[in-house]
Amino acid sequence: MHSETCYRCLLFYSQTLEHLKMKGCSLSYRISTKLYFTNTEKECVFCRIARREEPGTALLPCEDEDLVCFRDIKPGAPHHYLVVPVKHMGNCKTLKTEHIPLVKRMMEVGKAVLQKNNFNDLNDVRMGFHWPPFCSIAHLHLHVLAPASQLGFLSRIYYRINSYWFITVSVMQVSFAVGFQL
């Protein structure tokens, strides 16, 4: 029985919450709290932002009515935006092949917002999702960071390409192209 957080469970989160509870992992308590994975549309902060119920969060102009975009509250780069579906969706682990068009639209919105904010070097951009349990909000959201070359030390770790905790859109697209479901 685990008495502390099981880092193997944490890093290789192919196990379910039931597995963590069964093992007695202390992480299972934190995962089961509202902050992590039990958000409903009514409780979800991103749903409230999309409905314009969070007065402190300014929405950026977005040409897609099914998506909203806003600045990250803890920016990891000079330009750090979140692109979020208006309709509540689970985290990136719930994505399937049929969601590819949605992810592409999220990317296009991210690029457009960067360009509207006078950032045009689209080769110096990092876009991706935090992999559960490393995402704090259980509502699909794409991180758009630019310039990627100016990420600080902690941001380079937190938004590290192809790590256990951050998956880039390009890796996700390749996975779907070869028939791998996340």
Backbone as a ProteinNet text record, in pm:
[ID]
protein_1_A
[PRIMARY]
MHSETCYRCLLFYSQTLEHLKMKGCSLSYRISTKLYFTNTEKECVFCRIARREEPGTALLPCEDEDLVCFRDIKPGAPHHYLVVPVKHMGNCKTLKTEHIPLVKRMMEVGKAVLQKNNFNDLNDVRMGFHWPPFCSIAHLHLHVLAPASQLGFLSRIYYRINSYWFITVSVMQVSFAVGFQL
[TERTIARY]
84.8	0	88.4	53.1	130.9	96.1	197.7	170.8	194.1	264.3	290	240.7	252.8	213.8	295.6	228.8	295.6	341.1	470	518.7	513.1	519.2	503.1	361.4	263.5	125.3	110.6	177.4	166.8	225.7	345.9	413.3	357.2	309.7	257.2	107.9	33.4	-107.4	-195.7	-159.5	-250.1	-345.8	-311.7	-398.5	-518.5	-623	-743.9	-743.9	-836.4	-851.8	-881.6	-955.8	-985.3	-856.2	-762.8	-634.3	-564.2	-562.2	-494.8	-562.3	-695.8	-767.6	-742.5	-742.7	-721	-583.2	-483.8	-348.6	-331.9	-430.1	-420.8	-329.6	-306	-215.5	-275.4	-198.3	-250.2	-287.9	-235.2	-270.2	-417.9	-475.9	-615	-709.1	-675.9	-759.6	-755.3	-635.4	-623.5	-687.4	-676.7	-737.8	-888.5	-944.3	-1089.3	-1151.1	-1069.9	-1125.1	-1171	-1252.2	-1306.5	-1197.8	-1086.9	-982.2	-929.7	-928	-864.3	-963.3	-1035.7	-1104	-1255	-1317.6	-1460.6	-1540.2	-1480.6	-1553.6	-1676.2	-1785.7	-1903.6	-1913.6	-2002.5	-2016.1	-2047.2	-2128.4	-2166.7	-2048.5	-1963.2	-1849.5	-1725.5	-1713.2	-1590.5	-1559.9	-1441.3	-1403.6	-1394.7	-1350.8	-1342.1	-1481	-1577.2	-1715.2	-1769.3	-1738.8	-1783.3	-1718.3	-1591	-1523.6	-1589.8	-1617.2	-1680	-1818.3	-1889.1	-2021.7	-2011.8	-1889.4	-1861.8	-1912	-1898.1	-1939.7	-1821.5	-1702.4	-1582.4	-1535.2	-1576.6	-1547	-1398	-1314.7	-1171.9	-1096.7	-1163.6	-1097.7	-1150.7	-1062.8	-1100.8	-1083.9	-1189	-1180.2	-1115.1	-1028.6	-963.2	-1049.3	-1040.7	-1120.9	-1093	-1199.9	-1189.9	-1293.3	-1251	-1341.8	-1420.4	-1401.6	-1473.2	-1570.9	-1699.1	-1799.2	-1802.4	-1739.4	-1736.3	-1614.7	-1527.9	-1405.1	-1391	-1323.3	-1285.7	-1135.7	-1078.4	-935	-912.7	-819.8	-787.2	-644.5	-590.7	-453.6	-448.4	-339.2	-317.2	-289.5	-342.5	-322.6	-180.4	-108.3	32.4	114.5	138.9	204.1	344.1	371.1	502.4	587.5	530.5	600.4	537.8	605.9	547.7	406.3	382.3	247.1	207.3	113.5	65.8	-86	-149.4	-295	-349.8	-475.3	-546.9	-662	-674.3	-786.6	-873.1	-1001.4	-1090.4	-1221.9	-1272.9	-1407	-1512.2	-1611.6	-1720.5	-1797.5	-1823.2	-1893.5	-1795.2	-1838.1	-1750.3	-1706.5	-1576.3	-1515.8	-1414.1	-1393.7	-1293	-1153.1	-1053.9	-915.1	-868.7	-743.2	-691.3	-690	-694.9	-695.5	-826.7	-931.5	-1060.6	-1071.7	-970.1	-976.4	-971.4	-1046.5	-1050.6	-1026.4	-1017.1	-989.3	-1089.5	-1214.3	-1316	-1296.5	-1207.7	-1180.7	-1066.7	-1005.5	-894.6	-935.3	-1052	-1090.1	-1100.4	-1148.7	-1157.4	-1018.4	-925.4	-788.9	-725.3	-749.5	-695.8	-753.8	-884.3	-945.5	-886.9	-862.4	-800.9	-663.7	-587.4	-455.2	-466.6	-560.8	-578.5	-616.9	-703.1	-740.1	-616.6	-536.7	-414.2	-319.9	-299.6	-212.6	-268.7	-400	-462.6	-448	-466.5	-452.8	-308.4	-212.4	-71.6	-47.8	-97.6	-76.6	-146.9	-265.6	-336.1	-261.1	-177.7	-98	46.2	63.2	191.3	302.2	266.7	368	350.2	449.2	434.3	529.8	624	718.2	654	572.2	497.4	585.3	714.2	808.5	861.5	833.4	881.6	763.9	673.9	552	545.1	498.1	473.5	325.5	261.4	119.3	102.5	25.6	2.9	-90.6	-103.6	-195.3	-119.1	-159.5	-104.1	-178.3	-102	-154.8	-198.3	-316.8	-361.1	-263.2	-239.9	-305.6	-238.3	-161.2	-85.4	-163.2	-291.5	-372.5	-462.8	-470.7	-544.3	-692.9	-731.9	-872.4	-913.2	-1021.4	-1067.4	-1157.9	-1113.1	-1183.5	-1074.6	-1095.2	-994.5	-946	-814.2	-758.7	-621.2	-601.3	-475.8	-390.1	-267.6	-172	-103.1	-100	-30.3	75.9	202.8	313.4	406.5	441.8	534.5	603.5	723.7	814.3	863.8	863.1	907.5	1055.1	1130.3	1273.3	1297.1	1193.7	1209	1140.8	1108.5	1051.4	1154.6	1111.7	1202.2	1237	1323.7	1370.9	1254.8	1168.2	1056.9	958.2	935	842.8	896.9	1029.8	1088.8	1064.5	1058	1028.5	878.2	799.1	654.4	591.5	645.1	592.3	693	761.9	864.4	802.2	859	807.4	817.5	708.5	700.6	742.6	703.6	729.3	608.3	615.2	501	384.2	410.1	306.8	259.8	327.3	287.3	300	190.5	190	163.1	251.7	234.6	128.5	72	-30.2	27.8	151.9	211.2	224.9	264.2	273.2	134.2	36.2	-100.6	-149.5	-121	-163.7	-96.8	32.1	103.3	41.5	9.5	-50.5	-181.4	-265	-391.8	-370	-269	-240.7	-202.9	-133.3	-94.6	-197.1	-309.7	-418.5	-410.5	-326.9	-314.6	-413.5	-500.2	-592.3	-525.9	-539.2	-476.7	-543.7
-118.7	0	123.7	222.1	344.8	436.2	493.8	590.6	732.5	747.5	877.7	876.2	989.8	996.5	895.6	817.5	717.6	784.8	813.2	885.6	802	672.5	588.7	605.2	606.2	629	768.4	865.2	1003.3	1021.3	968.9	990.4	905.9	788.8	700.5	682.7	788.7	792.6	722	598.5	518	446.3	444.3	384.4	475.7	420	497.5	545.8	634.5	683	566.6	466.2	349.8	277.7	268.4	204.7	279.3	411.8	490.2	472.9	472.2	453.9	314.9	216	78.9	63.5	132.6	126	213.7	297	383.9	502.7	538.6	648	780.4	861.8	988.8	1083.7	1062	1146.1	1129.9	1011.1	987.8	1086.1	1127	1224.9	1358.2	1403.5	1531.3	1526.4	1413.5	1401.2	1405.3	1350.7	1343.6	1475.7	1573.5	1701.6	1782.5	1881.8	1963.1	2031.4	2066.7	2139.9	2062.5	1929.8	1853.4	1799.3	1692.6	1621.6	1610.1	1672.7	1653.6	1777.7	1866.7	1987.4	1952.2	2018.2	2010.7	2145.4	2154.5	2281.5	2396.7	2370.9	2477	2522.3	2427.9	2459.8	2501.9	2460.4	2477.5	2625.1	2667.9	2808.3	2845.4	2753.7	2785.5	2798.1	2719.6	2735.4	2871.8	2912.1	3043.6	3155.4	3140.6	3241.3	3247.5	3132	3128.1	3192.4	3179.6	3242.8	3387.9	3439	3576.8	3604	3503.3	3516.2	3543.9	3554.3	3585	3725	3828.4	3965.8	3998.5	3925.7	3955.6	3901.5	3824.5	3762.9	3824.2	3893.5	3955.5	3855	3838.9	3752.3	3829.1	3762.5	3822.4	3798	3886.5	3866.8	3729.9	3658.5	3523.1	3508.2	3462.3	3453.1	3322.9	3237.2	3109.8	3116.4	3107	3122.2	3004	2892.6	2776.2	2774.6	2875.7	2882.2	3020	3025.3	3153	3149.4	3268.1	3279.9	3388.8	3362.7	3460.5	3436.2	3535.1	3524.6	3427.6	3352.7	3263	3347.4	3306	3385.9	3373.4	3268.4	3251.1	3234.3	3342.8	3330.9	3272.3	3180.8	3119.3	3180.5	3275.5	3342.1	3480.8	3570.4	3703.5	3698	3602	3577.5	3437.3	3429.3	3299.1	3305.7	3236.4	3238.6	3097.7	3090.1	2963.1	2970.5	2869.3	2857.2	2743.4	2774.7	2684.8	2669.6	2547.1	2531	2591	2655.8	2712.7	2600	2493.6	2378.3	2297	2257.4	2182.6	2051.5	2029.8	1906.2	1862.4	1734.1	1683.5	1723.5	1677.5	1713	1644.4	1664.9	1615.4	1463.5	1394.8	1249.1	1194.6	1275.9	1233.1	1253.5	1315.9	1343.6	1215.1	1216.6	1104.2	1160.2	1070.1	1110.2	1214.2	1202	1297.2	1438.5	1454.1	1586.9	1660.3	1596.9	1660.9	1796.7	1810.3	1943.3	2048.9	2009.9	2103.2	2149.2	2055.5	2090.4	2181.4	2155.1	2241.8	2382.2	2392	2524.8	2595.6	2522.2	2582.3	2637.9	2562.5	2609.5	2736.3	2737.8	2854.5	2978.2	2960.9	3072.5	3120.8	3028.5	3065.7	3145.8	3101.2	3173.2	3311.6	3319.1	3448.2	3546.9	3499.1	3586.7	3636.1	3548.3	3590.4	3701.4	3682.4	3781.9	3913.3	3906.4	4029	4102.9	4029.7	4090.3	4113.2	4131.2	4168.5	4066.4	3938.3	3833.5	3754	3760.5	3700.2	3585.4	3556.3	3446.6	3316	3256.9	3137.3	3012.5	3026.2	2915.7	2912	3016.4	3025.9	3020	2924.9	2910.6	2767.9	2752.7	2620.5	2610.7	2508.1	2483.2	2340.6	2326.6	2191.9	2188	2066.8	2038.3	1973.3	2001.7	1928.1	1795.2	1690.3	1554.6	1526.2	1470.9	1438.2	1344.4	1362.1	1451.5	1587.9	1628	1752.6	1873.7	1862.4	1978.8	2013.6	2139.7	2181.6	2202.4	2216.9	2237.6	2126.4	2056.4	1943.7	1989.9	2089.3	2140.5	2157.4	2101.3	2105.7	2248.7	2268.2	2401.7	2387.3	2461.9	2462.2	2577.7	2546.5	2650.3	2699.8	2830.5	2893.9	2983.8	2948.3	3022.2	3075.7	3203.2	3263	3383.5	3410.2	3324.3	3208.8	3089.5	2970.8	2981.9	3055.6	3072.9	3157	3225.7	3309.6	3251.2	3122	3059.8	3062	3094.6	3094	2951.4	2938.5	2807.8	2715.7	2761.9	2678.2	2650.8	2749.5	2729.9	2628.2	2625.1	2523.9	2384	2371	2240.9	2212.4	2310.1	2293.6	2268.6	2331.5	2317.8	2244.2	2147	2072.8	1985.3	1993.5	1918.4	1768.9	1699.1	1553	1494.9	1562.2	1511	1428.5	1374.8	1299.3	1390.6	1519.4	1610.3	1711.8	1722.2	1820	1756.2	1755.1	1696.3	1806.4	1816.6	1919.6	1875.9	1973.6	1944.5	1859.4	1884.9	1807.6	1660.1	1630	1490.1	1427.3	1502.7	1452.5	1420.2	1509.2	1486	1362.5	1344	1225.7	1100	1104.4	989.9	950.4	1049.7	1020.7	971.8	1025.7	987.4	839.8	788	647.2	557.1	614.8	536.5	513.1	587.6	572.3	665.2	609.7	690.7	726.2	851.6	895.9	832.4
0	0	0	-84.2	-94	21.9	81.9	187.5	138	26.2	-32.4	-176	-243	-382.1	-462.5	-543.3	-625.4	-754.1	-766.6	-882.4	-1008.8	-994.9	-1113.2	-1167.9	-1079.3	-1121.7	-1181.9	-1120.5	-1164.9	-1303.7	-1326.8	-1454.4	-1566.9	-1536.3	-1639.9	-1616.9	-1637.6	-1599.7	-1702.1	-1730.1	-1809.7	-1717.2	-1588.4	-1489.8	-1465.8	-1416.9	-1389.7	-1245.6	-1217	-1080.3	-986.1	-1036.1	-952.8	-915.1	-1008.6	-979.4	-866.4	-876.2	-773.9	-637.8	-637.4	-511.6	-455.3	-543.8	-500.9	-436.5	-491.4	-437.1	-313	-283.7	-167.6	-190.3	-316.6	-350.8	-304.2	-235.2	-184.3	-297.3	-417.1	-531.3	-566.8	-541.4	-578.8	-509.8	-387.1	-318.4	-391.4	-429.2	-497.8	-635.5	-703.5	-835.9	-825.7	-719.6	-708.9	-661	-626.2	-583.2	-703.4	-680.2	-788.8	-870.1	-807.8	-878.6	-997.5	-988.5	-1093.5	-1195.5	-1164.6	-1270.4	-1257.2	-1162.5	-1148	-1187.2	-1264.2	-1304.6	-1387.6	-1358.8	-1443.6	-1513.1	-1611.2	-1682.9	-1587.9	-1485.9	-1394.3	-1308.7	-1267.7	-1182.1	-1259.5	-1384	-1461.7	-1487.1	-1447.3	-1464	-1612.4	-1697.8	-1840.6	-1902.8	-1855.9	-1902.8	-1860.2	-1736.1	-1688.6	-1768.8	-1802.7	-1885.5	-2022.1	-2082.4	-2214.7	-2212.9	-2100.1	-2086.2	-2041.1	-2028.6	-1986.4	-1844.6	-1756.8	-1618	-1525.4	-1580.2	-1502.1	-1542.4	-1469.3	-1509.9	-1516.3	-1445.2	-1445.3	-1565.5	-1650.7	-1765.9	-1894.1	-1965.1	-2091.6	-2205.2	-2283.9	-2400.5	-2514.5	-2586.5	-2702.4	-2825.5	-2924.2	-3045.8	-3107.7	-3136.7	-3190.3	-3301.2	-3416.6	-3531.2	-3535.2	-3440.3	-3434.4	-3317.4	-3345.4	-3239.2	-3141.8	-3177.6	-3089.9	-2997.2	-3011.2	-2932.3	-2868.5	-2755.1	-2693.4	-2668.1	-2657.8	-2632.9	-2529.1	-2437.9	-2334.5	-2288.2	-2216.7	-2166.4	-2049	-2041.3	-1928.3	-1804.1	-1688.9	-1567.2	-1513.3	-1554.2	-1516	-1643.3	-1715	-1845.7	-1837.5	-1929.5	-1938.8	-2047.2	-2121.1	-2231.5	-2248.1	-2320.5	-2342.9	-2402.8	-2489.6	-2543.6	-2498	-2405.6	-2357.9	-2351.2	-2444.5	-2456.4	-2441	-2400.9	-2395.6	-2494.6	-2576.9	-2670.1	-2617.5	-2594.4	-2522.1	-2598.5	-2612.8	-2671.1	-2578.5	-2636	-2556.6	-2487.5	-2561.2	-2505.3	-2421.7	-2302.5	-2212.8	-2277.5	-2274.3	-2323.9	-2222	-2209.5	-2117.8	-2161.9	-2091.2	-2122.7	-2251.5	-2287.8	-2415.1	-2424.1	-2313.1	-2315.2	-2372	-2375	-2428.4	-2579	-2639.9	-2783.8	-2865.2	-2973.6	-3066.9	-3207.6	-3303.3	-3441.3	-3491.6	-3452.9	-3500.1	-3444.2	-3346.6	-3290.2	-3361.5	-3459.8	-3532.1	-3588.7	-3654.2	-3704.8	-3593.5	-3477.1	-3364	-3322.4	-3309.1	-3269.2	-3373.8	-3501.7	-3608.3	-3598.5	-3570.6	-3553.7	-3432.8	-3324.7	-3206.4	-3241.4	-3320.6	-3364.2	-3448.3	-3540.1	-3626.8	-3545.7	-3446.9	-3359.7	-3284.3	-3233	-3161.9	-3249.5	-3373.5	-3467.1	-3498.8	-3518.7	-3551.1	-3435.1	-3313.1	-3195.8	-3183.9	-3208.4	-3206.5	-3308.8	-3429.2	-3534.4	-3501.6	-3442.6	-3402.7	-3291.8	-3218.8	-3112.2	-3157	-3287	-3348.5	-3329.3	-3323.7	-3323.2	-3451.6	-3540.2	-3672.5	-3701.2	-3612.8	-3636.2	-3589.4	-3675.1	-3636.3	-3627.6	-3659.2	-3640.1	-3496.4	-3419.4	-3281.8	-3184	-3208.8	-3129.5	-3075.8	-2953.9	-2897.3	-2865.9	-2919.6	-2893.5	-2843.9	-2737.8	-2687.4	-2568.5	-2515	-2405.3	-2290.9	-2168.3	-2054.1	-2043.3	-2023.5	-2015	-1871.5	-1852.4	-1716.9	-1647.9	-1523	-1427.8	-1414.7	-1513.9	-1505.6	-1556.5	-1572.3	-1610.5	-1492.3	-1462.7	-1343.5	-1369.9	-1495.8	-1531.8	-1626.9	-1595	-1675.5	-1789.1	-1861.5	-1979	-2084.2	-2200.9	-2306	-2327.4	-2326.7	-2353.7	-2416.5	-2521.9	-2595.8	-2546.5	-2504.8	-2467.1	-2593.6	-2611.9	-2724.2	-2662.3	-2680.9	-2619.9	-2728.2	-2716.3	-2812.6	-2748	-2784.5	-2861.1	-2774	-2831.2	-2758.3	-2720.2	-2799.3	-2770.3	-2644.8	-2595.5	-2476.6	-2353.4	-2356.5	-2237.8	-2126.2	-2006	-1891.6	-1850.9	-1752.7	-1709.6	-1670	-1580.8	-1536.5	-1649	-1734.2	-1846.6	-1945.6	-1963.8	-2053.9	-1999.4	-1868	-1808	-1815.9	-1775.8	-1767.6	-1904.7	-2008	-2144.4	-2233	-2174.1	-2246.1	-2353.9	-2471.9	-2585.7	-2558.6	-2584.2	-2578.8	-2444.2	-2339.3	-2205	-2160.9	-2041	-1988.8	-1956.1	-1943.1	-1894.8	-1998.7	-2112.8	-2213.9	-2351.2	-2425.6	-2559	-2661.2	-2758.5	-2860.4	-2960.8	-3029.5	-3128.7	-3240.8	-3281.1	-3390.3	-3352.9	-3228.5	-3184.9	-3182.4	-3139	-3135	-3276.9	-3371.6	-3508.9	-3568.7	-3542.5	-3591.7	-3530	-3402	-3335.1	-3401.7	-3432.8	-3498.6	-3641.1	-3709.9	-3849.1	-3860.8	-3761.2	-3765	-3696.7	-3655	-3599.6	-3450.4	-3381.5	-3236.2	-3168.1	-3084	-3005.6	-2874.2	-2831.7	-2706.9	-2586.9
[MASK]
++++++++++++++++++++++++++++++++++++++++++++++++++++++++++++++++++++++++++++++++++++++++++++++++++++++++++++++++++++++++++++++++++++++++++++++++++++++++++++++++++++++++++++++++++++++

